[in-house]
PDB file of C-alpha atoms and ligand atoms in Angstrom:
ATOM      1  CA  GLN A   8     218.617 165.044  34.555  1.00 42.00           C
ATOM      2  CA  GLU A   9     221.179 167.526  33.611  1.00 50.00           C
ATOM      3  CA  ALA A  10     224.845 166.994  32.975  1.00 54.00           C
ATOM      4  CA  LYS A  11     227.393 169.173  34.720  1.00 54.00           C
ATOM      5  CA  ARG A  12     229.971 170.545  32.355  1.00 59.00           C
ATOM      6  CA  LYS A  13     233.546 171.315  33.341  1.00 54.00           C
ATOM      7  CA  ASP A  14     232.794 175.009  33.739  1.00 55.00           C
ATOM      8  CA  GLY A  15     230.069 174.210  36.250  1.00 52.00           C
ATOM      9  CA  THR A  16     227.133 175.057  34.018  1.00 57.00           C
ATOM     10  CA  CYS A  17     224.481 172.516  33.229  1.00 55.00           C
ATOM     11  CA  VAL A  18     223.278 171.237  29.918  1.00 55.00           C
ATOM     12  CA  TYR A  19     219.964 169.530  29.619  1.00 53.00           C
ATOM     13  CA  VAL A  20     219.843 165.946  28.480  1.00 51.00           C
ATOM     14  CA  ARG A  21     216.616 164.107  27.862  1.00 50.00           C
ATOM     15  CA  GLY A  22     215.633 162.592  31.157  1.00 49.00           C
ATOM     16  CA  MET A  23     213.136 162.408  33.963  1.00 49.00           C
ATOM     17  CA  TYR A  24     212.143 166.068  33.931  1.00 48.00           C
ATOM     18  CA  ASP A  25     210.700 165.373  30.491  1.00 54.00           C
ATOM     19  CA  ARG A  26     208.146 163.176  32.209  1.00 65.00           C
ATOM     20  CA  PHE A  27     206.880 166.010  34.377  1.00 74.00           C
ATOM     21  CA  GLN A  28     203.815 165.793  32.194  1.00 72.00           C
ATOM     22  CA  ASP A  29     201.231 165.866  34.930  1.00 83.00           C
ATOM     23  CA  ARG A  30     200.209 169.427  34.280  1.00 85.00           C
ATOM     24  CA  GLN A  31     198.149 169.720  37.434  1.00 88.00           C
ATOM     25  CA  ALA A  32     201.079 168.636  39.577  1.00 91.00           C
ATOM     26  CA  MET A  33     203.322 171.052  37.750  1.00 93.00           C
ATOM     27  CA  ALA A  34     200.860 173.908  38.142  1.00 92.00           C
ATOM     28  CA  ARG A  35     200.519 173.139  41.853  1.00 94.00           C
ATOM     29  CA  ASP A  36     204.284 173.034  42.366  1.00 95.00           C
ATOM     30  CA  LEU A  37     204.723 176.231  40.371  1.00 95.00           C
ATOM     31  CA  GLU A  38     202.387 178.042  42.760  1.00 93.00           C
ATOM     32  CA  HIS A  39     204.982 177.584  45.482  1.00 96.00           C
ATOM     33  CA  ALA A  40     208.179 177.712  43.447  1.00 97.00           C
ATOM     34  CA  LEU A  41     208.726 181.383  44.147  1.00 96.00           C
ATOM     35  CA  GLU A  42     208.199 181.288  47.920  1.00 96.00           C
ATOM     36  CA  ARG A  43     210.237 178.083  48.176  1.00 97.00           C
ATOM     37  CA  ASP A  44     213.147 179.788  46.491  1.00 97.00           C
ATOM     38  CA  GLU A  45     213.322 177.286  43.626  1.00 97.00           C
ATOM     39  CA  LEU A  46     213.587 179.873  40.861  1.00 98.00           C
ATOM     40  CA  LEU A  47     216.731 181.506  39.619  1.00 97.00           C
ATOM     41  CA  LEU A  48     217.872 183.627  36.731  1.00 98.00           C
ATOM     42  CA  ASN A  49     220.452 182.794  34.123  1.00 98.00           C
ATOM     43  CA  TYR A  50     222.185 185.385  31.985  1.00 98.00           C
ATOM     44  CA  GLN A  51     223.261 184.937  28.369  1.00 98.00           C
ATOM     45  CA  ALA A  52     225.587 187.450  26.742  1.00 98.00           C
ATOM     46  CA  LYS A  53     224.592 189.549  23.738  1.00 98.00           C
ATOM     47  CA  ILE A  54     227.587 190.369  21.597  1.00 98.00           C
ATOM     48  CA  ASP A  55     228.125 193.469  19.483  1.00 97.00           C
ATOM     49  CA  LEU A  56     229.111 191.860  16.164  1.00 97.00           C
ATOM     50  CA  ALA A  57     231.265 194.784  15.028  1.00 95.00           C
ATOM     51  CA  SER A  58     233.379 195.104  18.188  1.00 96.00           C
ATOM     52  CA  GLY A  59     232.996 191.652  19.725  1.00 95.00           C
ATOM     53  CA  ASP A  60     232.134 193.258  23.066  1.00 95.00           C
ATOM     54  CA  VAL A  61     229.466 191.995  25.451  1.00 96.00           C
ATOM     55  CA  ALA A  62     226.800 194.675  25.115  1.00 94.00           C
ATOM     56  CA  GLY A  63     224.191 193.134  27.338  1.00 97.00           C
ATOM     57  CA  ALA A  64     222.506 189.948  28.407  1.00 98.00           C
ATOM     58  CA  GLU A  65     219.189 188.179  28.145  1.00 98.00           C
ATOM     59  CA  VAL A  66     217.684 187.116  31.448  1.00 98.00           C
ATOM     60  CA  LEU A  67     216.370 183.540  31.348  1.00 98.00           C
ATOM     61  CA  LEU A  68     214.289 181.949  34.058  1.00 98.00           C
ATOM     62  CA  ARG A  69     215.217 178.566  35.565  1.00 97.00           C
ATOM     63  CA  TRP A  70     213.320 176.275  37.930  1.00 96.00           C
ATOM     64  CA  HIS A  71     215.075 173.738  40.122  1.00 96.00           C
ATOM     65  CA  HIS A  72     212.412 171.410  41.433  1.00 94.00           C
ATOM     66  CA  PRO A  73     213.461 169.691  44.692  1.00 92.00           C
ATOM     67  CA  ASP A  74     212.608 166.202  43.364  1.00 90.00           C
ATOM     68  CA  ARG A  75     212.645 166.601  39.624  1.00 89.00           C
ATOM     69  CA  GLY A  76     215.715 168.763  39.246  1.00 91.00           C
ATOM     70  CA  ALA A  77     215.900 171.298  36.439  1.00 93.00           C
ATOM     71  CA  VAL A  78     212.558 171.579  34.711  1.00 93.00           C
ATOM     72  CA  ARG A  79     212.784 172.617  31.082  1.00 91.00           C
ATOM     73  CA  PRO A  80     211.707 176.238  30.503  1.00 94.00           C
ATOM     74  CA  ASP A  81     209.750 175.246  27.404  1.00 92.00           C
ATOM     75  CA  HIS A  82     207.689 172.947  29.660  1.00 91.00           C
ATOM     76  CA  PHE A  83     207.100 175.053  32.748  1.00 95.00           C
ATOM     77  CA  ILE A  84     206.846 178.539  31.248  1.00 95.00           C
ATOM     78  CA  PRO A  85     203.859 177.729  29.017  1.00 94.00           C
ATOM     79  CA  GLU A  86     202.275 176.076  32.061  1.00 94.00           C
ATOM     80  CA  ALA A  87     202.952 179.137  34.195  1.00 96.00           C
ATOM     81  CA  GLU A  88     201.387 181.285  31.481  1.00 95.00           C
ATOM     82  CA  HIS A  89     198.360 179.031  31.376  1.00 93.00           C
ATOM     83  CA  SER A  90     197.841 178.989  35.153  1.00 93.00           C
ATOM     84  CA  GLY A  91     198.603 182.674  35.635  1.00 94.00           C
ATOM     85  CA  ALA A  92     201.567 181.893  37.908  1.00 96.00           C
ATOM     86  CA  ILE A  93     203.744 183.752  35.382  1.00 97.00           C
ATOM     87  CA  VAL A  94     202.356 187.070  36.638  1.00 96.00           C
ATOM     88  CA  PRO A  95     203.918 187.039  40.140  1.00 96.00           C
ATOM     89  CA  ILE A  96     206.907 185.099  38.816  1.00 98.00           C
ATOM     90  CA  GLY A  97     207.392 187.623  36.014  1.00 97.00           C
ATOM     91  CA  ARG A  98     207.289 190.468  38.518  1.00 97.00           C
ATOM     92  CA  TRP A  99     210.002 188.726  40.540  1.00 98.00           C
ATOM     93  CA  VAL A 100     212.108 188.236  37.386  1.00 98.00           C
ATOM     94  CA  LEU A 101     211.823 191.927  36.612  1.00 98.00           C
ATOM     95  CA  GLU A 102     212.667 193.079  40.140  1.00 98.00           C
ATOM     96  CA  THR A 103     215.583 190.650  40.462  1.00 98.00           C
ATOM     97  CA  ALA A 104     217.023 191.525  37.057  1.00 98.00           C
ATOM     98  CA  CYS A 105     216.776 195.281  37.686  1.00 98.00           C
ATOM     99  CA  ALA A 106     218.510 194.911  41.061  1.00 98.00           C
ATOM    100  CA  GLN A 107     221.292 192.865  39.433  1.00 98.00           C
ATOM    101  CA  GLY A 108     221.643 195.385  36.606  1.00 98.00           C
ATOM    102  CA  ARG A 109     222.053 198.130  39.183  1.00 98.00           C
ATOM    103  CA  ARG A 110     224.762 196.151  41.023  1.00 98.00           C
ATOM    104  CA  TRP A 111     226.698 195.699  37.779  1.00 97.00           C
ATOM    105  CA  LEU A 112     226.311 199.380  36.966  1.00 97.00           C
ATOM    106  CA  ASP A 113     227.711 200.279  40.387  1.00 97.00           C
ATOM    107  CA  GLU A 114     230.688 198.001  39.667  1.00 96.00           C
ATOM    108  CA  GLY A 115     231.389 199.860  36.444  1.00 95.00           C
ATOM    109  CA  ARG A 116     229.657 197.352  34.149  1.00 95.00           C
ATOM    110  CA  PRO A 117     226.707 198.997  32.445  1.00 96.00           C
ATOM    111  CA  LEU A 118     225.052 195.966  30.813  1.00 97.00           C
ATOM    112  CA  LYS A 119     221.691 196.254  29.132  1.00 98.00           C
ATOM    113  CA  LEU A 120     219.505 193.479  30.519  1.00 98.00           C
ATOM    114  CA  ALA A 121     216.709 192.018  28.401  1.00 98.00           C
ATOM    115  CA  VAL A 122     213.755 190.554  30.281  1.00 98.00           C
ATOM    116  CA  ASN A 123     211.124 188.384  28.578  1.00 98.00           C
ATOM    117  CA  LEU A 124     207.494 189.430  29.018  1.00 98.00           C
ATOM    118  CA  SER A 125     204.760 186.864  28.539  1.00 96.00           C
ATOM    119  CA  ALA A 126     201.430 187.647  26.922  1.00 95.00           C
ATOM    120  CA  ALA A 127     199.712 187.459  30.329  1.00 94.00           C
ATOM    121  CA  GLN A 128     202.051 190.110  31.715  1.00 96.00           C
ATOM    122  CA  PHE A 129     201.837 192.280  28.632  1.00 97.00           C
ATOM    123  CA  SER A 130     198.057 192.485  28.922  1.00 95.00           C
ATOM    124  CA  GLN A 131     198.071 193.486  32.602  1.00 95.00           C
ATOM    125  CA  ALA A 132     196.558 196.898  33.181  1.00 94.00           C
ATOM    126  CA  ASP A 133     199.317 197.910  35.606  1.00 96.00           C
ATOM    127  CA  LEU A 134     202.259 196.624  33.554  1.00 97.00           C
ATOM    128  CA  VAL A 135     203.707 200.085  32.976  1.00 98.00           C
ATOM    129  CA  ASP A 136     203.468 200.873  36.702  1.00 97.00           C
ATOM    130  CA  GLN A 137     205.186 197.586  37.546  1.00 97.00           C
ATOM    131  CA  ILE A 138     208.083 198.404  35.251  1.00 98.00           C
ATOM    132  CA  LYS A 139     208.306 201.938  36.591  1.00 98.00           C
ATOM    133  CA  ALA A 140     208.320 200.604  40.162  1.00 97.00           C
ATOM    134  CA  ALA A 141     211.063 198.069  39.399  1.00 98.00           C
ATOM    135  CA  LEU A 142     213.210 200.807  37.856  1.00 98.00           C
ATOM    136  CA  ASN A 143     212.614 203.177  40.762  1.00 98.00           C
ATOM    137  CA  ARG A 144     213.238 200.601  43.467  1.00 98.00           C
ATOM    138  CA  SER A 145     216.470 199.401  41.900  1.00 98.00           C
ATOM    139  CA  GLY A 146     217.689 202.727  40.603  1.00 98.00           C
ATOM    140  CA  LEU A 147     218.475 201.089  37.249  1.00 98.00           C
ATOM    141  CA  PRO A 148     218.519 203.705  34.485  1.00 98.00           C
ATOM    142  CA  PRO A 149     215.739 202.848  31.993  1.00 98.00           C
ATOM    143  CA  HIS A 150     218.123 202.678  29.035  1.00 98.00           C
ATOM    144  CA  LEU A 151     219.704 199.608  30.665  1.00 98.00           C
ATOM    145  CA  LEU A 152     216.431 197.672  30.549  1.00 98.00           C
ATOM    146  CA  GLU A 153     215.053 195.983  27.461  1.00 98.00           C
ATOM    147  CA  LEU A 154     211.770 194.102  27.300  1.00 98.00           C
ATOM    148  CA  GLU A 155     211.415 191.190  24.883  1.00 98.00           C
ATOM    149  CA  ILE A 156     207.891 190.630  23.656  1.00 97.00           C
ATOM    150  CA  THR A 157     207.035 188.018  21.062  1.00 94.00           C
ATOM    151  CA  GLU A 158     205.517 188.855  17.749  1.00 90.00           C
ATOM    152  CA  THR A 159     202.495 186.712  18.656  1.00 90.00           C
ATOM    153  CA  THR A 160     201.896 188.671  21.880  1.00 93.00           C
ATOM    154  CA  VAL A 161     201.927 192.099  20.266  1.00 91.00           C
ATOM    155  CA  MET A 162     199.718 190.922  17.402  1.00 88.00           C
ATOM    156  CA  MET A 163     196.921 189.723  19.714  1.00 89.00           C
ATOM    157  CA  ASP A 164     195.407 193.170  20.097  1.00 89.00           C
ATOM    158  CA  MET A 165     197.232 195.597  17.878  1.00 89.00           C
ATOM    159  CA  GLU A 166     195.478 198.773  18.997  1.00 90.00           C
ATOM    160  CA  SER A 167     196.124 198.276  22.692  1.00 93.00           C
ATOM    161  CA  SER A 168     199.631 196.957  21.962  1.00 94.00           C
ATOM    162  CA  VAL A 169     200.562 200.207  20.253  1.00 95.00           C
ATOM    163  CA  GLN A 170     199.450 202.128  23.350  1.00 96.00           C
ATOM    164  CA  THR A 171     201.229 199.857  25.822  1.00 97.00           C
ATOM    165  CA  LEU A 172     204.426 199.862  23.770  1.00 97.00           C
ATOM    166  CA  GLN A 173     204.339 203.647  23.525  1.00 98.00           C
ATOM    167  CA  ALA A 174     203.834 204.000  27.283  1.00 98.00           C
ATOM    168  CA  LEU A 175     206.816 201.696  27.852  1.00 98.00           C
ATOM    169  CA  ARG A 176     208.942 203.654  25.379  1.00 98.00           C
ATOM    170  CA  ASP A 177     207.998 206.830  27.223  1.00 98.00           C
ATOM    171  CA  LEU A 178     209.623 205.312  30.316  1.00 98.00           C
ATOM    172  CA  GLY A 179     212.857 205.104  28.325  1.00 98.00           C
ATOM    173  CA  VAL A 180     213.206 201.321  28.168  1.00 98.00           C
ATOM    174  CA  SER A 181     214.092 199.483  24.945  1.00 98.00           C
ATOM    175  CA  LEU A 182     211.595 197.153  23.310  1.00 98.00           C
ATOM    176  CA  ALA A 183     212.478 194.070  21.304  1.00 98.00           C
ATOM    177  CA  ILE A 184     210.222 191.924  19.159  1.00 96.00           C
ATOM    178  CA  ASP A 185     211.230 188.383  20.051  1.00 95.00           C
ATOM    179  CA  ASP A 186     211.175 185.366  17.717  1.00 92.00           C
ATOM    180  CA  PHE A 187     210.811 187.722  14.786  1.00 92.00           C
ATOM    181  CA  GLY A 188     209.826 185.998  11.568  1.00 86.00           C
ATOM    182  CA  THR A 189     207.820 183.207  13.159  1.00 85.00           C
ATOM    183  CA  GLY A 190     204.509 185.055  13.543  1.00 79.00           C
ATOM    184  CA  TYR A 191     202.517 187.288  11.254  1.00 73.00           C
ATOM    185  CA  SER A 192     205.260 189.640  10.186  1.00 66.00           C
ATOM    186  CA  SER A 193     203.631 192.627   8.620  1.00 73.00           C
ATOM    187  CA  LEU A 194     205.422 195.751   7.546  1.00 78.00           C
ATOM    188  CA  THR A 195     202.366 197.829   8.341  1.00 78.00           C
ATOM    189  CA  TYR A 196     202.292 196.876  11.996  1.00 81.00           C
ATOM    190  CA  LEU A 197     206.050 197.081  12.402  1.00 88.00           C
ATOM    191  CA  ARG A 198     205.999 200.723  11.328  1.00 87.00           C
ATOM    192  CA  ARG A 199     203.293 201.464  13.870  1.00 90.00           C
ATOM    193  CA  PHE A 200     204.902 199.682  16.788  1.00 93.00           C
ATOM    194  CA  PRO A 201     207.362 201.902  18.644  1.00 95.00           C
ATOM    195  CA  VAL A 202     209.953 199.151  19.128  1.00 96.00           C
ATOM    196  CA  THR A 203     213.722 199.439  18.977  1.00 97.00           C
ATOM    197  CA  VAL A 204     215.009 195.912  18.342  1.00 97.00           C
ATOM    198  CA  LEU A 205     214.163 192.905  16.171  1.00 96.00           C
ATOM    199  CA  LYS A 206     215.325 189.517  17.394  1.00 97.00           C
ATOM    200  CA  LEU A 207     215.814 187.254  14.413  1.00 96.00           C
ATOM    201  CA  ASP A 208     214.457 183.855  15.420  1.00 94.00           C
ATOM    202  CA  ARG A 209     217.039 181.136  15.698  1.00 95.00           C
ATOM    203  CA  SER A 210     215.236 178.942  13.146  1.00 94.00           C
ATOM    204  CA  PHE A 211     216.591 181.326  10.471  1.00 94.00           C
ATOM    205  CA  VAL A 212     220.098 181.409  11.911  1.00 96.00           C
ATOM    206  CA  ASP A 213     220.217 177.622  11.923  1.00 94.00           C
ATOM    207  CA  GLY A 214     221.543 176.684   8.476  1.00 88.00           C
ATOM    208  CA  MET A 215     221.922 180.231   7.140  1.00 91.00           C
ATOM    209  CA  GLU A 216     225.610 179.638   6.449  1.00 86.00           C
ATOM    210  CA  HIS A 217     224.506 177.197   3.721  1.00 89.00           C
ATOM    211  CA  GLY A 218     222.347 179.774   1.908  1.00 89.00           C
ATOM    212  CA  GLY A 219     218.819 178.887   0.890  1.00 91.00           C
ATOM    213  CA  ASP A 220     215.682 180.165   2.606  1.00 91.00           C
ATOM    214  CA  PRO A 221     217.140 180.756   6.086  1.00 89.00           C
ATOM    215  CA  ALA A 222     219.904 182.937   4.620  1.00 93.00           C
ATOM    216  CA  ALA A 223     217.436 184.846   2.442  1.00 94.00           C
ATOM    217  CA  ILE A 224     215.120 185.476   5.394  1.00 93.00           C
ATOM    218  CA  ALA A 225     217.991 186.502   7.663  1.00 95.00           C
ATOM    219  CA  ALA A 226     219.153 188.974   5.008  1.00 96.00           C
ATOM    220  CA  ALA A 227     215.634 190.351   4.606  1.00 94.00           C
ATOM    221  CA  VAL A 228     215.195 190.844   8.361  1.00 94.00           C
ATOM    222  CA  VAL A 229     218.537 192.631   8.687  1.00 96.00           C
ATOM    223  CA  GLN A 230     217.590 194.933   5.784  1.00 96.00           C
ATOM    224  CA  LEU A 231     214.191 195.551   7.293  1.00 94.00           C
ATOM    225  CA  GLY A 232     215.882 196.552  10.531  1.00 95.00           C
ATOM    226  CA  GLN A 233     218.109 198.977   8.654  1.00 96.00           C
ATOM    227  CA  VAL A 234     215.198 200.546   6.767  1.00 93.00           C
ATOM    228  CA  LEU A 235     213.193 200.994   9.971  1.00 94.00           C
ATOM    229  CA  SER A 236     216.232 202.039  12.070  1.00 96.00           C
ATOM    230  CA  LEU A 237     215.843 199.064  14.376  1.00 97.00           C
ATOM    231  CA  SER A 238     218.748 197.181  15.817  1.00 97.00           C
ATOM    232  CA  VAL A 239     218.800 193.489  14.843  1.00 98.00           C
ATOM    233  CA  VAL A 240     219.894 190.737  17.220  1.00 98.00           C
ATOM    234  CA  ALA A 241     220.394 187.220  15.868  1.00 98.00           C
ATOM    235  CA  GLU A 242     219.604 184.478  18.374  1.00 97.00           C
ATOM    236  CA  GLY A 243     220.889 180.921  18.497  1.00 98.00           C
ATOM    237  CA  VAL A 244     224.285 181.644  16.909  1.00 98.00           C
ATOM    238  CA  GLU A 245     226.260 178.432  17.334  1.00 98.00           C
ATOM    239  CA  THR A 246     229.047 178.582  14.764  1.00 97.00           C
ATOM    240  CA  GLU A 247     231.671 181.046  13.593  1.00 96.00           C
ATOM    241  CA  ALA A 248     230.351 180.585  10.035  1.00 95.00           C
ATOM    242  CA  GLN A 249     226.940 181.856  11.132  1.00 97.00           C
ATOM    243  CA  ALA A 250     228.523 184.795  12.962  1.00 97.00           C
ATOM    244  CA  GLU A 251     230.565 185.662   9.875  1.00 96.00           C
ATOM    245  CA  ALA A 252     227.505 185.462   7.613  1.00 96.00           C
ATOM    246  CA  LEU A 253     225.586 187.733  10.008  1.00 97.00           C
ATOM    247  CA  ARG A 254     228.448 190.230  10.174  1.00 97.00           C
ATOM    248  CA  ARG A 255     228.541 190.361   6.377  1.00 96.00           C
ATOM    249  CA  LEU A 256     224.819 191.117   6.315  1.00 96.00           C
ATOM    250  CA  GLY A 257     225.357 193.982   8.759  1.00 97.00           C
ATOM    251  CA  CYS A 258     223.481 192.401  11.655  1.00 98.00           C
ATOM    252  CA  ASP A 259     224.140 194.404  14.844  1.00 98.00           C
ATOM    253  CA  MET A 260     224.238 191.845  17.612  1.00 98.00           C
ATOM    254  CA  ALA A 261     224.371 188.108  18.207  1.00 98.00           C
ATOM    255  CA  GLN A 262     223.543 185.762  21.007  1.00 98.00           C
ATOM    256  CA  GLY A 263     224.142 182.030  21.212  1.00 98.00           C
ATOM    257  CA  PHE A 264     226.172 179.078  22.382  1.00 98.00           C
ATOM    258  CA  LEU A 265     229.113 180.222  20.208  1.00 98.00           C
ATOM    259  CA  TYR A 266     229.674 183.021  22.733  1.00 97.00           C
ATOM    260  CA  SER A 267     228.139 181.701  25.897  1.00 96.00           C
ATOM    261  CA  ARG A 268     225.424 179.529  27.338  1.00 96.00           C
ATOM    262  CA  PRO A 269     222.898 181.010  29.714  1.00 98.00           C
ATOM    263  CA  GLN A 270     224.714 180.969  33.079  1.00 98.00           C
ATOM    264  CA  PRO A 271     223.920 181.634  36.731  1.00 97.00           C
ATOM    265  CA  VAL A 272     224.933 185.083  37.874  1.00 97.00           C
ATOM    266  CA  GLU A 273     228.312 184.153  39.398  1.00 97.00           C
ATOM    267  CA  GLN A 274     229.553 182.297  36.316  1.00 97.00           C
ATOM    268  CA  PHE A 275     228.240 184.931  33.964  1.00 98.00           C
ATOM    269  CA  GLN A 276     229.979 187.634  35.933  1.00 96.00           C
ATOM    270  CA  ALA A 277     233.221 185.646  36.057  1.00 96.00           C
ATOM    271  CA  SER A 278     233.174 185.338  32.254  1.00 94.00           C
ATOM    272  CA  LEU A 279     233.075 189.118  31.752  1.00 92.00           C
ATOM    273  CA  PRO A 280     236.218 191.161  31.207  1.00 85.00           C
ATOM    274  CA  PRO A 281     237.217 193.214  34.269  1.00 85.00           C
ATOM    275  CA  PRO A 282     235.213 196.446  34.583  1.00 83.00           C
ATOM    276  CA  GLY A 283     236.652 199.513  32.898  1.00 71.00           C
ATOM    277  CA  PRO A 284     238.281 202.357  34.859  1.00 66.00           C
TER     278      PRO A 284
HETATM  279  P1  C2E B  10     213.488 182.851  23.985  1.00 82.65           P
HETATM  280  O1  C2E B  10     213.079 184.144  24.599  1.00 82.65           O
HETATM  281  O2  C2E B  10     213.426 182.752  22.493  1.00 82.65           O
HETATM  282  O3  C2E B  10     214.940 182.567  24.550  1.00 82.65           O
HETATM  283  C1  C2E B  10     216.003 182.040  23.799  1.00 82.65           C
HETATM  284  C2  C2E B  10     216.161 180.565  24.043  1.00 82.65           C
HETATM  285  O4  C2E B  10     217.175 180.074  23.183  1.00 82.65           O
HETATM  286  C3  C2E B  10     216.601 180.230  25.458  1.00 82.65           C
HETATM  287  O5  C2E B  10     215.971 179.011  25.811  1.00 82.65           O
HETATM  288  C4  C2E B  10     218.116 180.018  25.278  1.00 82.65           C
HETATM  289  O6  C2E B  10     218.677 179.181  26.271  1.00 82.65           O
HETATM  290  C5  C2E B  10     218.143 179.366  23.934  1.00 82.65           C
HETATM  291  N1  C2E B  10     219.414 179.535  23.255  1.00 82.65           N
HETATM  292  C6  C2E B  10     220.308 180.549  23.386  1.00 82.65           C
HETATM  293  N2  C2E B  10     221.349 180.385  22.570  1.00 82.65           N
HETATM  294  C7  C2E B  10     221.141 179.243  21.888  1.00 82.65           C
HETATM  295  C8  C2E B  10     221.892 178.533  20.869  1.00 82.65           C
HETATM  296  O7  C2E B  10     222.953 178.940  20.432  1.00 82.65           O
HETATM  297  N3  C2E B  10     221.333 177.376  20.397  1.00 82.65           N
HETATM  298  C9  C2E B  10     220.147 176.902  20.859  1.00 82.65           C
HETATM  299  N4  C2E B  10     219.700 175.768  20.345  1.00 82.65           N
HETATM  300  N5  C2E B  10     219.427 177.543  21.808  1.00 82.65           N
HETATM  301  C10 C2E B  10     219.909 178.704  22.312  1.00 82.65           C
HETATM  302  P2  C2E B  10     215.376 178.761  27.259  1.00 82.65           P
HETATM  303  O8  C2E B  10     216.260 179.416  28.282  1.00 82.65           O
HETATM  304  O9  C2E B  10     215.111 177.311  27.359  1.00 82.65           O
HETATM  305  O10 C2E B  10     214.021 179.559  27.252  1.00 82.65           O
HETATM  306  C11 C2E B  10     212.965 179.148  26.425  1.00 82.65           C
HETATM  307  C12 C2E B  10     211.891 180.189  26.364  1.00 82.65           C
HETATM  308  O11 C2E B  10     211.284 180.366  27.647  1.00 82.65           O
HETATM  309  C13 C2E B  10     212.405 181.577  25.981  1.00 82.65           C
HETATM  310  O12 C2E B  10     212.592 181.644  24.596  1.00 82.65           O
HETATM  311  C14 C2E B  10     211.287 182.450  26.487  1.00 82.65           C
HETATM  312  O13 C2E B  10     210.219 182.473  25.570  1.00 82.65           O
HETATM  313  C15 C2E B  10     210.845 181.706  27.720  1.00 82.65           C
HETATM  314  N6  C2E B  10     211.415 182.358  28.921  1.00 82.65           N
HETATM  315  C16 C2E B  10     212.616 182.198  29.500  1.00 82.65           C
HETATM  316  N7  C2E B  10     212.744 182.983  30.604  1.00 82.65           N
HETATM  317  C17 C2E B  10     211.572 183.676  30.714  1.00 82.65           C
HETATM  318  C18 C2E B  10     211.054 184.648  31.648  1.00 82.65           C
HETATM  319  O14 C2E B  10     211.719 185.108  32.588  1.00 82.65           O
HETATM  320  N8  C2E B  10     209.780 185.086  31.430  1.00 82.65           N
HETATM  321  C19 C2E B  10     209.029 184.647  30.381  1.00 82.65           C
HETATM  322  N9  C2E B  10     207.785 185.139  30.233  1.00 82.65           N
HETATM  323  N10 C2E B  10     209.472 183.753  29.494  1.00 82.65           N
HETATM  324  C20 C2E B  10     210.730 183.273  29.645  1.00 82.65           C
HETATM  325 CA1   CA B  11     213.680 186.147  24.480  1.00 82.65          CA
HETATM  326 CA1   CA B  12     213.668 184.414  20.985  1.00 82.65          CA
HETATM  327 CA1   CA B  13     212.010 181.274  21.084  1.00 82.65          CA
END
């Protein structure tokens, strides 16, 4: 189940979709989710902490199952990765997001859109061509596309990751290390990886306003970003106290329920200020 809020967005409550535990059934249904038009994208704003402006958005995949309703992303995405269904689905996410980014650009709203890449996609031999094709087809300028790749994904095969990341950078897209701080953070690899953004995992934002380890780690990640000239985005910002603490540390951007929930395209667009002249 999901509960409809006043603004029309949905929040998940524990319910029947949690019992979609039959992995085979889920995998089977996922095979057809794309062609049956059950997938959609939500957009969550990324805020420039210094100016308060919406600088971009993360693109988050949603699945509305005809019988089961909204299936939790943390249930179906790992399954899609396991079955390989994430590869065609991920391509659709990329194409759809680029087309949307181009529409916003044409309306005078140049938003940088961040698309998540799974490990299965990242290791595909034609990944760079896929990204290039999505950019060409949509006409989205590469600087308006960011790819979020988890620390765990890039650490799986460091040598080939460096090459793939470099080839993606050569296209002109931005690269973010997602969930930073939860994997094997190593300064040596960070220096070698041609990435542009660190996304501070929300487990360190949660509770950082009370000091202690989360605050110390958040501070260290922000400093690391400054030393390596990487922009730092804090995820999961839920309170003004957290935002204030992050601003004091010099964190560049923030994303979280404090600013906006992930929303379907119409609601997200309606929440933006009118496009500039
Ligand atoms: P992620 O990339 O770390 O995405 C951030 C998650 O944090 C999202 O969960 C978002 O809804 C949630 N979030 C944002 N702000 C807050 C907040 O203030 N508080 C809390 N508690 N949570 C917040 P979501 O949408 O359920 O997605 C879960 C994961 O599924 C994502 O984690 C990402 O790893 C994966 N995912 C989502 N869309 C895609 C996609 O298109 N492709 C791939 N490969 N993975 C995706
Ligand atoms: Ca992400
Ligand atoms: Ca993340
Ligand atoms: Ca995460």
